[in-house]
């Protein structure tokens, strides 16, 4: 909407591989290609409304957007890549969309909801609840509209989320340091293949499950990138897997993996 201020990444006029901020700053090194800032009014931001030029660059580099929506009831629909979204106070609806691509430091992209709190006590009070067909009232309506989780930050902030892989809780002041997170979907962190010491790693992928029951299968390419699979094959390096709680079914790679699990009855095939 008109009240959302969107800053799209500038590109160097003479070198399209650099940003407009600095002739030495690579476009490919930027984690997000647009920043959306809302106000205290109720607003909607949709990543599809960015300019065609920025969306083309996002497609090329597979990078998403970051949004800080401010107060009131907001709706955010992210990009096809990894996004970071702060919805703010009141009742919000956030759709992360897809999370294709990787971040500059090598991690597989994920959509994150950022929640800001005043202190540690407020952080402990942040809750994430899964929605279902048995939900009632506004929760039931949200579930019918495809939202999977309800994130509550005290009485001031309720966000219904879908397509979000992680919720981060941070301090609202100072350096906004990280306090804790909730994992909503299986997450994969991959090693930076540009590291000169990549051959010395025991594992080149780190996988974290959620507190629920899930299937984690590393024997094919649905979770791991083709580049990491190639490195595993060349270096005979595997993955480190933490399935979390729940009755999980886990299949490893064809190489040396390390597994750990939380509460529940799980089945693990080393691959």
Coordinates of C-alpha atoms in Angstrom, one line a residue:
X1 CA 0.0 0.0 0.0
X2 CA 1.0 3.7 -0.3
X3 CA 2.1 4.0 3.3
X4 CA 4.7 1.2 3.1
X5 CA 8.1 2.6 2.2
X6 CA 10.0 0.2 0.1
X7 CA 13.8 0.5 -0.6
X8 CA 15.0 -1.7 -3.4
X9 CA 18.7 -2.5 -3.7
X10 CA 20.5 0.0 -6.0
X11 CA 22.8 -1.3 -8.7
X12 CA 26.1 0.4 -9.7
X13 CA 25.6 2.3 -13.0
X14 CA 28.8 1.1 -14.6
X15 CA 29.1 -2.4 -13.1
X16 CA 25.8 -4.4 -12.7
X17 CA 27.6 -6.9 -10.4
X18 CA 28.1 -4.3 -7.7
X19 CA 25.6 -2.4 -5.5
X20 CA 24.9 1.3 -5.9
X21 CA 26.1 1.8 -2.3
X22 CA 29.8 1.0 -3.0
X23 CA 31.8 0.0 -6.1
X24 CA 33.4 -2.8 -4.0
X25 CA 30.2 -4.3 -2.7
X26 CA 29.0 -7.3 -4.6
X27 CA 25.4 -7.7 -5.4
X28 CA 25.7 -11.4 -4.9
X29 CA 26.8 -10.9 -1.3
X30 CA 23.5 -9.2 -0.3
X31 CA 21.1 -11.4 1.7
X32 CA 18.0 -9.3 0.8
X33 CA 17.2 -7.2 -2.3
X34 CA 14.4 -5.0 -0.9
X35 CA 13.5 -3.5 2.5
X36 CA 9.9 -2.7 3.4
X37 CA 9.1 -0.4 6.3
X38 CA 5.5 0.0 7.4
X39 CA 3.9 2.6 9.8
X40 CA 1.5 2.4 12.7
X41 CA -1.4 2.0 10.2
X42 CA -2.9 -1.2 8.9
X43 CA -1.0 -2.1 5.8
X44 CA -0.3 -4.8 3.2
X45 CA 3.0 -5.6 1.6
X46 CA 3.3 -8.1 -1.3
X47 CA 6.8 -8.9 -2.7
X48 CA 5.2 -9.4 -6.1
X49 CA 4.6 -5.6 -6.2
X50 CA 8.3 -4.8 -6.4
X51 CA 9.6 -3.4 -9.6
X52 CA 10.3 -5.8 -12.5
X53 CA 14.0 -4.9 -12.4
X54 CA 14.3 -5.9 -8.7
X55 CA 12.3 -9.0 -9.1
X56 CA 14.5 -10.0 -12.0
X57 CA 17.6 -9.6 -9.8
X58 CA 16.0 -11.6 -7.1
X59 CA 15.3 -14.4 -9.6
X60 CA 18.9 -14.3 -10.8
X61 CA 20.5 -14.4 -7.3
X62 CA 17.6 -16.2 -5.5
X63 CA 17.4 -13.6 -2.7
X64 CA 14.3 -12.3 -0.9
X65 CA 13.2 -9.3 1.1
X66 CA 13.1 -8.0 4.6
X67 CA 10.0 -6.3 6.0
X68 CA 9.4 -4.4 9.3
X69 CA 5.7 -3.5 9.3
X70 CA 5.3 -1.5 12.4
X71 CA 2.0 -1.4 14.3
X72 CA -1.7 -2.2 13.6
X73 CA -3.1 -5.1 11.6
X74 CA -0.8 -6.0 8.8
X75 CA -0.6 -8.6 6.0
X76 CA 2.7 -9.6 4.4
X77 CA 3.2 -12.0 1.4
X78 CA 6.8 -12.8 0.9
X79 CA 8.9 -13.7 -2.1
X80 CA 9.8 -17.1 -3.6
X81 CA 13.1 -16.8 -1.7
X82 CA 14.3 -16.4 1.9
X83 CA 12.6 -13.5 3.6
X84 CA 12.8 -11.9 7.1
X85 CA 9.6 -10.4 8.4
X86 CA 8.7 -8.5 11.5
X87 CA 4.9 -8.0 11.7
X88 CA 4.7 -5.9 14.9
X89 CA 1.8 -5.2 17.2
X90 CA -1.9 -6.1 16.7
X91 CA -3.2 -9.0 14.6
X92 CA -1.2 -9.9 11.6
X93 CA -1.1 -12.4 8.7
X94 CA 2.2 -13.4 7.3
X95 CA 2.8 -15.8 4.4
X96 CA 6.5 -16.6 3.7
X97 CA 5.7 -18.1 0.3
X98 CA 8.6 -20.3 -0.9
X99 CA 12.2 -20.3 0.2
X100 CA 14.3 -21.2 -2.8
X101 CA 18.0 -20.5 -3.0
X102 CA 20.8 -20.0 -0.5
X103 CA 22.2 -17.2 1.6
X104 CA 25.6 -15.6 0.8
X105 CA 27.2 -17.5 3.7
X106 CA 26.0 -20.9 2.3
X107 CA 22.9 -21.6 4.3
X108 CA 19.8 -22.8 2.6
X109 CA 17.3 -20.0 2.5
X110 CA 14.4 -19.9 4.9
X111 CA 11.6 -17.6 5.7
X112 CA 11.8 -16.1 9.2
X113 CA 9.4 -14.3 11.4
X114 CA 11.2 -11.8 13.7
X115 CA 9.5 -11.1 17.1
X116 CA 10.9 -8.3 19.3
X117 CA 10.5 -8.2 23.1
X118 CA 11.5 -5.9 26.0
X119 CA 13.3 -8.4 28.2
X120 CA 14.0 -12.0 28.9
X121 CA 10.7 -12.5 30.8
X122 CA 8.8 -11.3 27.8
X123 CA 10.8 -13.6 25.6
X124 CA 9.8 -16.6 27.7
X125 CA 6.1 -15.6 27.2
X126 CA 6.3 -15.8 23.4
X127 CA 4.4 -18.8 22.2
X128 CA 3.9 -20.7 18.9
X129 CA 0.8 -22.9 18.6
X130 CA 0.0 -25.1 15.6
X131 CA -3.5 -24.5 14.1
X132 CA -5.7 -27.4 13.1
X133 CA -9.3 -28.3 12.0
X134 CA -10.2 -28.2 15.7
X135 CA -9.2 -24.6 16.2
X136 CA -12.0 -22.2 17.1
X137 CA -12.9 -18.5 16.4
X138 CA -10.3 -16.4 14.6
X139 CA -7.8 -19.3 14.8
X140 CA -10.2 -21.5 12.8
X141 CA -10.7 -18.8 10.2
X142 CA -6.9 -18.5 9.9
X143 CA -6.5 -22.2 9.5
X144 CA -9.2 -22.3 6.8
X145 CA -7.2 -19.6 4.9
X146 CA -4.1 -21.8 5.0
X147 CA -2.3 -20.4 8.0
X148 CA -0.5 -23.1 10.0
X149 CA 0.8 -21.4 13.2
X150 CA -0.3 -18.7 15.7
X151 CA 2.6 -16.7 17.2
X152 CA 1.7 -14.7 20.3
X153 CA 3.9 -12.0 21.9
X154 CA 2.0 -11.1 25.0
X155 CA -1.4 -9.4 24.5
X156 CA -0.1 -6.9 22.0
X157 CA 1.0 -9.0 19.1
X158 CA -0.6 -12.0 17.4
X159 CA 0.7 -13.2 14.1
X160 CA -0.8 -16.0 12.0
X161 CA 1.9 -17.6 9.9
X162 CA 2.2 -19.9 6.9
X163 CA 5.3 -20.8 4.8
X164 CA 7.5 -19.7 7.8
X165 CA 10.4 -22.0 8.7
X166 CA 11.6 -20.3 11.8
X167 CA 10.5 -17.7 14.4
X168 CA 13.3 -15.7 16.0
X169 CA 12.8 -13.8 19.3
X170 CA 15.1 -10.8 19.8
X171 CA 15.5 -7.9 22.2
X172 CA 13.8 -4.8 20.8
X173 CA 16.5 -2.3 21.9
X174 CA 20.3 -2.2 21.7
X175 CA 21.8 -4.5 19.1
X176 CA 18.6 -6.5 18.9
X177 CA 20.5 -9.6 20.0
X178 CA 19.0 -13.1 19.5
X179 CA 17.4 -14.8 22.5
X180 CA 15.7 -17.9 21.2
X181 CA 14.0 -19.5 18.2
X182 CA 11.2 -21.8 17.3
X183 CA 11.8 -24.2 14.4
X184 CA 8.6 -24.7 12.4
X185 CA 10.0 -26.8 9.5
X186 CA 13.1 -29.0 8.9
X187 CA 16.1 -26.7 8.3
X188 CA 19.3 -27.4 6.5
X189 CA 22.5 -25.5 6.9
X190 CA 25.2 -26.2 4.3
X191 CA 28.9 -25.5 4.4
X192 CA 30.4 -22.7 2.4
X193 CA 32.0 -24.5 -0.5
X194 CA 34.3 -21.5 -1.1
X195 CA 36.1 -22.2 2.2
X196 CA 39.7 -23.3 1.5
X197 CA 39.5 -25.8 4.3
X198 CA 36.2 -27.5 3.1
X199 CA 38.1 -30.8 2.7
X200 CA 38.8 -30.9 6.4
X201 CA 35.2 -30.8 7.5
X202 CA 33.7 -33.9 9.1
X203 CA 30.2 -32.8 8.0
X204 CA 29.2 -30.4 5.2
X205 CA 25.5 -30.2 6.1
X206 CA 23.7 -29.7 9.4
X207 CA 20.0 -30.6 9.7
X208 CA 17.6 -29.6 12.4
X209 CA 14.1 -31.0 12.8
X210 CA 11.2 -29.7 14.8
X211 CA 9.4 -30.8 17.9
X212 CA 6.8 -32.7 15.8
X213 CA 6.9 -36.0 13.9
X214 CA 8.5 -35.7 10.5
X215 CA 10.4 -37.5 7.8
X216 CA 14.0 -36.4 7.1
X217 CA 15.5 -38.1 4.1
X218 CA 19.0 -37.1 3.0
X219 CA 19.4 -40.0 0.5
X220 CA 18.1 -37.9 -2.4
X221 CA 18.2 -34.2 -3.4
X222 CA 15.0 -32.9 -1.9
X223 CA 16.8 -31.4 1.2
X224 CA 20.4 -31.0 0.1
X225 CA 21.7 -28.9 -2.8
X226 CA 23.3 -30.5 -5.8
X227 CA 26.6 -28.7 -4.9
X228 CA 26.7 -30.2 -1.4
X229 CA 25.8 -33.6 -2.7
X230 CA 28.7 -33.4 -5.1
X231 CA 31.0 -32.3 -2.2
X232 CA 29.9 -35.2 -0.1
X233 CA 30.7 -37.6 -2.9
X234 CA 34.1 -36.0 -3.6
X235 CA 35.2 -35.6 0.0
X236 CA 33.4 -38.6 1.5
X237 CA 31.7 -36.2 4.0
X238 CA 28.3 -36.6 5.6
X239 CA 25.7 -34.6 7.6
X240 CA 25.0 -33.9 11.2
X241 CA 21.3 -34.4 12.0
X242 CA 19.3 -33.4 15.1
X243 CA 15.8 -34.7 14.5
X244 CA 14.4 -32.9 17.6
X245 CA 11.4 -34.4 19.5
X246 CA 8.6 -36.4 17.9
X247 CA 8.4 -39.8 16.3
X248 CA 10.7 -39.1 13.4
X249 CA 11.8 -41.2 10.4
X250 CA 15.4 -40.3 9.4
X251 CA 17.5 -41.5 6.5
X252 CA 21.1 -40.4 6.3
X253 CA 23.5 -39.8 3.4
X254 CA 25.7 -42.5 1.9
X255 CA 28.6 -41.2 4.0
X256 CA 29.5 -40.7 7.6
X257 CA 26.7 -39.0 9.4
X258 CA 26.0 -38.1 13.1
X259 CA 22.5 -38.4 14.5
X260 CA 20.8 -37.2 17.7
X261 CA 17.2 -37.1 18.6
X262 CA 14.9 -35.8 21.4
X263 CA 11.9 -37.3 23.1
X264 CA 9.8 -39.7 21.0
X265 CA 10.2 -43.0 19.2
X266 CA 12.2 -42.5 16.0
X267 CA 13.5 -44.7 13.2
X268 CA 17.0 -43.9 11.9
X269 CA 18.6 -45.4 8.8
X270 CA 22.2 -44.4 8.5
X271 CA 22.1 -44.6 4.7

